[in-house]
Short mmCIF file of C-alpha atoms in Angstrom, two decimals:
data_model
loop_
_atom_site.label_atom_id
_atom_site.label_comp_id
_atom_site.label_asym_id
_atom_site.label_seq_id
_atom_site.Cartn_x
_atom_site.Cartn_y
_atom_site.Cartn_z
CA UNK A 1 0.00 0.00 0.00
CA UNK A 2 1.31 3.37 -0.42
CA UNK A 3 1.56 5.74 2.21
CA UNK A 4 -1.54 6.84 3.97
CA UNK A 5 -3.18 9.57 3.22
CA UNK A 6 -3.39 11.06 7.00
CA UNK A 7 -4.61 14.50 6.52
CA UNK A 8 -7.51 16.20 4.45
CA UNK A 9 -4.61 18.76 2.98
CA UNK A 10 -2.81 15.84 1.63
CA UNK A 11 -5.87 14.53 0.05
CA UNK A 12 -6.83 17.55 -1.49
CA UNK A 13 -3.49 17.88 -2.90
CA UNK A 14 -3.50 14.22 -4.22
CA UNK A 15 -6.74 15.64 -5.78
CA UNK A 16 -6.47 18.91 -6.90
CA UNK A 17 -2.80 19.13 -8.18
CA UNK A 18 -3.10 17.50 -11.20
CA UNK A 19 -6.57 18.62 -12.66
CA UNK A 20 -4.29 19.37 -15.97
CA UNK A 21 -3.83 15.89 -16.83
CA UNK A 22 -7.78 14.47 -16.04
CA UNK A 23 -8.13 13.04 -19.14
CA UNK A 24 -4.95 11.20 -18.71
CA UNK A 25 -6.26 9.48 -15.35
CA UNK A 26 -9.77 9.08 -16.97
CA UNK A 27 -8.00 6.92 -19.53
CA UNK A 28 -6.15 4.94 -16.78
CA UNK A 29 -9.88 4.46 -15.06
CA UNK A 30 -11.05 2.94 -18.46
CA UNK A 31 -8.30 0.39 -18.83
CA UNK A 32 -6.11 1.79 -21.77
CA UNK A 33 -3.45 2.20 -20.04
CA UNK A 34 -2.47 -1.21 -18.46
CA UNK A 35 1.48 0.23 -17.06
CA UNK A 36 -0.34 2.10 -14.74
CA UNK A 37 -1.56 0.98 -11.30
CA UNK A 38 -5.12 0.77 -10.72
CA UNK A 39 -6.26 3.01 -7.46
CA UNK A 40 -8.41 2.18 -4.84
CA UNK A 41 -9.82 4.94 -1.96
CA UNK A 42 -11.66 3.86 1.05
CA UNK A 43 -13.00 6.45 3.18
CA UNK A 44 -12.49 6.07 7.30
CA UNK A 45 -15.08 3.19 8.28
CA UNK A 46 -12.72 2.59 10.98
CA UNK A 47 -9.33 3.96 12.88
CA UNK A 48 -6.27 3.99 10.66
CA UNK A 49 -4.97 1.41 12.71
CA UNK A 50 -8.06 -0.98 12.86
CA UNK A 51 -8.46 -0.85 9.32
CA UNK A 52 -4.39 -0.86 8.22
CA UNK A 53 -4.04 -4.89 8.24
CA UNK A 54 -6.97 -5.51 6.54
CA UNK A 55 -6.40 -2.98 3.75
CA UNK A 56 -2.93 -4.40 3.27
CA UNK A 57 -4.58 -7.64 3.02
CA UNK A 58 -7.14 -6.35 -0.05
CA UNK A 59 -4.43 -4.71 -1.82
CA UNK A 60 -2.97 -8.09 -1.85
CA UNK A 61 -5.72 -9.87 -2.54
CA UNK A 62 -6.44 -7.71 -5.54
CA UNK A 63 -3.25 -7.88 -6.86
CA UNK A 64 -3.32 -11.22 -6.69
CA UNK A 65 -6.86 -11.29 -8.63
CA UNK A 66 -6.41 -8.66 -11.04
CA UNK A 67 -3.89 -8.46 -14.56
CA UNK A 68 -2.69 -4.91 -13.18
CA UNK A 69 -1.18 -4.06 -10.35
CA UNK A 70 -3.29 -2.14 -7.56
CA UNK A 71 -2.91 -0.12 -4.75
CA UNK A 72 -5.75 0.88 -1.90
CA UNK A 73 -5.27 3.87 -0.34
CA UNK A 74 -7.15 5.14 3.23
CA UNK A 75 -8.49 8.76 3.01
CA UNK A 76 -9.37 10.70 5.65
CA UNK A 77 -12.79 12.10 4.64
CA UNK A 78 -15.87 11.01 2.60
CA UNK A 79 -15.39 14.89 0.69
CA UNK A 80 -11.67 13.86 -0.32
CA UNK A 81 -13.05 10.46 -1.72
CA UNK A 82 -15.72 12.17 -4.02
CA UNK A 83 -13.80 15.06 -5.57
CA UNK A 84 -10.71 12.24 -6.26
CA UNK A 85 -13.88 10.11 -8.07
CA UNK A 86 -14.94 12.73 -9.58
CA UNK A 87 -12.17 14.10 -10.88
CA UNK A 88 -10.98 10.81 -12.18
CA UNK A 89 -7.93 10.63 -9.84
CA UNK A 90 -9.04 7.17 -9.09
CA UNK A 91 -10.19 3.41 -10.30
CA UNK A 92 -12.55 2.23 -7.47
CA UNK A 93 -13.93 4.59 -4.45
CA UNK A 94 -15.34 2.85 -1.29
CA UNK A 95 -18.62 5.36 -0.30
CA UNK A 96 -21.16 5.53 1.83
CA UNK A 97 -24.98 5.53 0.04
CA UNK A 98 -25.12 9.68 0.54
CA UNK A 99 -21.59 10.18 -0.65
CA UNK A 100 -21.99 7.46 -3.63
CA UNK A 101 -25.49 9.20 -5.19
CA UNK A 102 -23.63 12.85 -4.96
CA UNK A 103 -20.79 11.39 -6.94
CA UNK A 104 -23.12 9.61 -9.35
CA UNK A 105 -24.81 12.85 -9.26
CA UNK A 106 -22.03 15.09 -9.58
CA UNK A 107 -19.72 12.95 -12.91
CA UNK A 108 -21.43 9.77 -13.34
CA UNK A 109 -19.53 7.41 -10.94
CA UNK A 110 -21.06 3.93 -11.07
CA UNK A 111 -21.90 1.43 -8.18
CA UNK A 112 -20.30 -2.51 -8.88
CA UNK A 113 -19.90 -4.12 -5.72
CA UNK A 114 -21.32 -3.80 -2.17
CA UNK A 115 -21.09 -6.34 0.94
CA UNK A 116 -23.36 -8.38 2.63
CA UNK A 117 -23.54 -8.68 6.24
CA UNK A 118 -24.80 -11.94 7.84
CA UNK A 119 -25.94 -13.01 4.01
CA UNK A 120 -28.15 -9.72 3.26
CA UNK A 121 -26.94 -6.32 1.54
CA UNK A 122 -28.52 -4.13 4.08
CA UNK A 123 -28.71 -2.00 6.80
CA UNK A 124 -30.73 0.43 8.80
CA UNK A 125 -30.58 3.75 10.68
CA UNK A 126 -31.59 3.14 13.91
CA UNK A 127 -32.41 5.97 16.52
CA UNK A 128 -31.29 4.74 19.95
CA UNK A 129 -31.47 5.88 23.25
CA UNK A 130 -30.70 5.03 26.73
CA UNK A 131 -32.77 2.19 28.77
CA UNK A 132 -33.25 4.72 31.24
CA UNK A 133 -35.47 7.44 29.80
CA UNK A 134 -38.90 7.23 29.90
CA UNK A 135 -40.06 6.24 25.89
CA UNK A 136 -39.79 3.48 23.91
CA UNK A 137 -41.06 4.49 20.72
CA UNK A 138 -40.08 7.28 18.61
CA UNK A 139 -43.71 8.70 18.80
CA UNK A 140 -43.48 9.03 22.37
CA UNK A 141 -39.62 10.65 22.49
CA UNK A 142 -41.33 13.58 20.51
CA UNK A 143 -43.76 14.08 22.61
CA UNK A 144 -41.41 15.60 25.13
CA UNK A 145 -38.82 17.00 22.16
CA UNK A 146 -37.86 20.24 23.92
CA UNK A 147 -36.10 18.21 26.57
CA UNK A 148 -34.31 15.82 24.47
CA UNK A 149 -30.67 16.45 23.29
CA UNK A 150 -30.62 14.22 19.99
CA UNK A 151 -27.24 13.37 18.25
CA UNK A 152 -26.53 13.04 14.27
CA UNK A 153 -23.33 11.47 13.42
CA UNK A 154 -21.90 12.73 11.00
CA UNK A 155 -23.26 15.51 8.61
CA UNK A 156 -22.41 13.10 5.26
CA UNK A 157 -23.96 9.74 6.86
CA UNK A 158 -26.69 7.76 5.15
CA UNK A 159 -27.99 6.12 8.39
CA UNK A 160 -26.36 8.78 10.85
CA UNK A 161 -27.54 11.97 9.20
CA UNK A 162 -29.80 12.14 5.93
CA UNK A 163 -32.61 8.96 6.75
CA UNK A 164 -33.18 10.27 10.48
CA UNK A 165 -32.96 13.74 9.91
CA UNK A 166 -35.81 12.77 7.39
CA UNK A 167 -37.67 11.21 9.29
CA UNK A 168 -37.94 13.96 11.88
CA UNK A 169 -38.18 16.79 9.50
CA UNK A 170 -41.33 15.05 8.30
CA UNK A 171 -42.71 14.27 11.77
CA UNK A 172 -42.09 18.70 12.08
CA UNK A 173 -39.54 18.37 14.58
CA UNK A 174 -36.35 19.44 12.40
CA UNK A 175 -34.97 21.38 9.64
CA UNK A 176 -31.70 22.06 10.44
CA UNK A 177 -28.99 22.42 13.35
CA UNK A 178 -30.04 25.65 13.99
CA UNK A 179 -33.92 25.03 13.13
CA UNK A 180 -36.08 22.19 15.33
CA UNK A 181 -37.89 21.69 18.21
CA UNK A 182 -35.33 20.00 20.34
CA UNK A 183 -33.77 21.01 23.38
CA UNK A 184 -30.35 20.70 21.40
CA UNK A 185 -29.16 19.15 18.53
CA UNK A 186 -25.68 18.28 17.73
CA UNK A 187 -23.46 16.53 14.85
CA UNK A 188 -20.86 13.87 16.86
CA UNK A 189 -19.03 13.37 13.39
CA UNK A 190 -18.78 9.57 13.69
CA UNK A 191 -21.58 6.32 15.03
CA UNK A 192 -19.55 5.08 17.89
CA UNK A 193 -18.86 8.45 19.26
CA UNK A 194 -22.99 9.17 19.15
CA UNK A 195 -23.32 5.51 20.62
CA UNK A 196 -21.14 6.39 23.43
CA UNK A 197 -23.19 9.66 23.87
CA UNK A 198 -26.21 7.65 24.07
CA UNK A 199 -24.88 5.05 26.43
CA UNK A 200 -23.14 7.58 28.83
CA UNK A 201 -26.50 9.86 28.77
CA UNK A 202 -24.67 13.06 27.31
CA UNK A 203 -27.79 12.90 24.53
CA UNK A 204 -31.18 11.65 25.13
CA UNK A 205 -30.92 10.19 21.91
CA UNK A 206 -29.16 9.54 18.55
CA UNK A 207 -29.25 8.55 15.12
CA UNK A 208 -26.73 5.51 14.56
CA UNK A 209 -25.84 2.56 11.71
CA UNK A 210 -27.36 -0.56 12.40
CA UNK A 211 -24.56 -2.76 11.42
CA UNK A 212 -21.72 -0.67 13.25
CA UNK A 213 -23.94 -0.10 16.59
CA UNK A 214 -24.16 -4.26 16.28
CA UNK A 215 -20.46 -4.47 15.58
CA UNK A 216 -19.82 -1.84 18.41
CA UNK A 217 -22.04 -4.21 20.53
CA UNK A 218 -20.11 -7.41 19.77
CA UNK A 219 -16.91 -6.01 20.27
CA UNK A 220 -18.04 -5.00 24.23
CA UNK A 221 -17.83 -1.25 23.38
CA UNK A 222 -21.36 -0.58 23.67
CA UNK A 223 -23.68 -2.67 26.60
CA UNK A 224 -26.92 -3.82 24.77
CA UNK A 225 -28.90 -4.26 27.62
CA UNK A 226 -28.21 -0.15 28.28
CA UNK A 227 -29.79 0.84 24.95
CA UNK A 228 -32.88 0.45 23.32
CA UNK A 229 -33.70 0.94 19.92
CA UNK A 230 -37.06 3.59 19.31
CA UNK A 231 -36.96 3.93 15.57
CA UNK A 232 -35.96 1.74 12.61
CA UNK A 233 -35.96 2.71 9.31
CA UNK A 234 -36.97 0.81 5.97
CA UNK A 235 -33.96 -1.34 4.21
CA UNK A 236 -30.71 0.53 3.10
CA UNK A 237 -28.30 -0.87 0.53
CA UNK A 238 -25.11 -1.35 1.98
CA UNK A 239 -21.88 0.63 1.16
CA UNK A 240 -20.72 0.67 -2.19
CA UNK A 241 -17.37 0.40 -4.29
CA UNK A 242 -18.20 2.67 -7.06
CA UNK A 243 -16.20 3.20 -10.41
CA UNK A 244 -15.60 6.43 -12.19
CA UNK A 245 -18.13 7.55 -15.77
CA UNK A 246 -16.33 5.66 -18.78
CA UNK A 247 -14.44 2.84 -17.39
CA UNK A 248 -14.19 0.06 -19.84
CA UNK A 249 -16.70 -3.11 -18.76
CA UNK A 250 -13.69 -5.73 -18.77
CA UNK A 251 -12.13 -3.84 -15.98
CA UNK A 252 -15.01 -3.24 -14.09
CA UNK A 253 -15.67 -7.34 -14.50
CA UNK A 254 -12.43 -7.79 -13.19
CA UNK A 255 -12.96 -5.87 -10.12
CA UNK A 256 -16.25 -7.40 -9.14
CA UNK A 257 -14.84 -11.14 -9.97
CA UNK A 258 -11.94 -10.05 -7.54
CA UNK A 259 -14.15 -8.95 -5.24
CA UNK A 260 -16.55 -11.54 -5.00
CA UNK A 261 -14.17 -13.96 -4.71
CA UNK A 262 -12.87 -12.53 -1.28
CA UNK A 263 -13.25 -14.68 1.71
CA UNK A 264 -10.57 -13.63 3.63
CA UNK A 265 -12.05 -12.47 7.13
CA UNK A 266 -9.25 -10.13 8.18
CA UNK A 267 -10.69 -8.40 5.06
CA UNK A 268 -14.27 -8.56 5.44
CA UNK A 269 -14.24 -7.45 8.95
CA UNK A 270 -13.17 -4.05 8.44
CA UNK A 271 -16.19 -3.74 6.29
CA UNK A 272 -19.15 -4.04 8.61
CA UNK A 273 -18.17 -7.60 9.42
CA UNK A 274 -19.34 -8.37 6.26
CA UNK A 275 -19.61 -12.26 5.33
CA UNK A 276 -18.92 -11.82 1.28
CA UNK A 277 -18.74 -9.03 -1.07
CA UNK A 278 -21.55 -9.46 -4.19
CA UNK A 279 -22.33 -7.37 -7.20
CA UNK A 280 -24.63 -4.41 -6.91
CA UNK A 281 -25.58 -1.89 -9.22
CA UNK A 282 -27.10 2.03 -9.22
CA UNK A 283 -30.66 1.05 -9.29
CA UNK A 284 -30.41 0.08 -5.19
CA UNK A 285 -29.46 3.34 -4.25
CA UNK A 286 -32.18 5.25 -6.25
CA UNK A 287 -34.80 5.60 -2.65
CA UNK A 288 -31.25 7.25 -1.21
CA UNK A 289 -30.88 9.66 -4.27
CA UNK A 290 -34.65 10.63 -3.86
CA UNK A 291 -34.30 11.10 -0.22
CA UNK A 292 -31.22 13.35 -0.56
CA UNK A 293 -32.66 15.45 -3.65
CA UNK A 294 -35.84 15.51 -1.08
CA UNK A 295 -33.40 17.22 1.65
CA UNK A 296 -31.74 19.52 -0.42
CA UNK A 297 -28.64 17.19 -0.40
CA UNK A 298 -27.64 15.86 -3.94
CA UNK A 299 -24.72 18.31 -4.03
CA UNK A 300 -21.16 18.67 -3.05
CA UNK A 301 -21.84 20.86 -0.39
CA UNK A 302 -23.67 18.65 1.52
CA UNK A 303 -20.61 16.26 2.31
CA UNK A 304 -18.52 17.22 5.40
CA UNK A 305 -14.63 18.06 5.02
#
């Protein structure tokens, strides 16, 4: 693996400083230019150091699978991930479902690959709170919403931001940070950090992934008994590995074969503890398009730095 990609700066340079030579990289994307290494981005699902083995492991695995050589690279934020996709800086970008429709959006990228966790390609935004407070359905919460302090993760999550903050703005209780009827609102920037708010009563409530609050819960970070789960949404496609407009079908075939063929668990654990990576393709992520062009957030400026 190359060297990781620690701070936004360096990201933004890798992206922005050589926007004189796109069509050069766009050619790379589509396979015509087979001496050049194919590059993979994967935005932070987990600590650089959690998710360092198991990257080193795919770049491996890929290079092993694939007829050019590849390297995966960790960025630090979902923004620096997008513009490098869009710009056609890179082969393959690992996105969240908001981050992946404002990229489609924005140049075209294409979804090929997703995971599945537990044998299904979904997920759902849960909104959690504390065993100890007096609701136990979402209905209820909002009954008392000027003495709740609720918690978004962060501002570019599917689960943790957009499909909650949906939810409420139809039930009239928000608009905005600085615009609903709770006693506070804040943005934690990541799901385990709004779990722990949850669990440690800082926020009444939150709005959290339901694969990484189960992960968090296997791992003994989080005490299930101590939370209880007042809202779940309808199905989510899981993550996706999305291509840039124009690459060439035999190299997109190659990735998902290599992909799909993973069963390597020090790889598929970084990814939700997935159990197998499978073919996907834009039409699952259309409700998540509609929901962010329904929020005002099919745009660039909707994805946190």
């Amino acid at each position: 693996m190359k060297k990781w990609l620690t701070t936004l700066t360096a990201s933004s340079l890798l992206v922005l400083g050589g926007c004189g030579d796109v069509g050069e990289k766009e050619d790379k994307g589509g396979g015509e230019s087979s001496g050049e290494a194919l590059e993979v981005a994967v935005i932070p699902a987990q600590s650089a150091g959690e998710m360092e083995d198991g990257l080193d492991a795919l770049e491996s695995s890929l290079n092993e699978s694939m007829d050019r050589e590849v390297e995966v690279d960790h960025y630090p934020s979902y923004n620096a991930v997008v513009e490098a996709l869009n710009f056609g800086h890179i082969d393959l970008a690992y996105l969240g479902p908001l981050t992946y429709v404002i990229a489609n959006e924005e140049s075209g990228a294409e979804a090929i690959v997703t995971q599945e966790i537990d044998g299904q390609p979904y997920y759902y935004s849960y909104i959690i709170s504390h065993v100890d407070q007096p609701w136990d359905s979402l209905d209820e919460m909002l009954e008392q919403a000027g003495e709740v302090d609720f918690a978004f993760g962060s501002v570019s999550s599917t689960s943790g931001s957009l499909i909650p903050g949906l939810e409420l703005r139809d039930r009239g209780v928000f608009e905005s940070e600085e615009d609903h009827d709770f006693a506070s609102v804040r943005y934690t920037g990541s799901h385990d950090v709004t779990a722990n708010a949850v669990a440690n009563q800082e926020v009444e409530a939150g709005a959290i992934d339901s694969a990484i609050y189960n992960e968090l819960v296997d791992e003994g970070v989080i005490d299930d008994s101590e939370i209880k789960t007042i809202w779940e949404s309808e199905q989510l496609y899981q993550y996706p590995w999305a291509v840039p407009e124009g690459m060439d079908e035999e190299t997109k075939q190659q990735f998902q074969d290599a992909f799909t063929s993973i069963e390597d668990e020090e790889i598929l654990e970084i990814f939700g503890g997935a159990s197998s990576f499978v073919k996907t393709d834009h039409s699952n992520y259309e409700s998540i398009a509609q929901a962010a062009e329904d929020f005002g957030m099919l745009n660039m400026e909707s994805i946190e730095d």
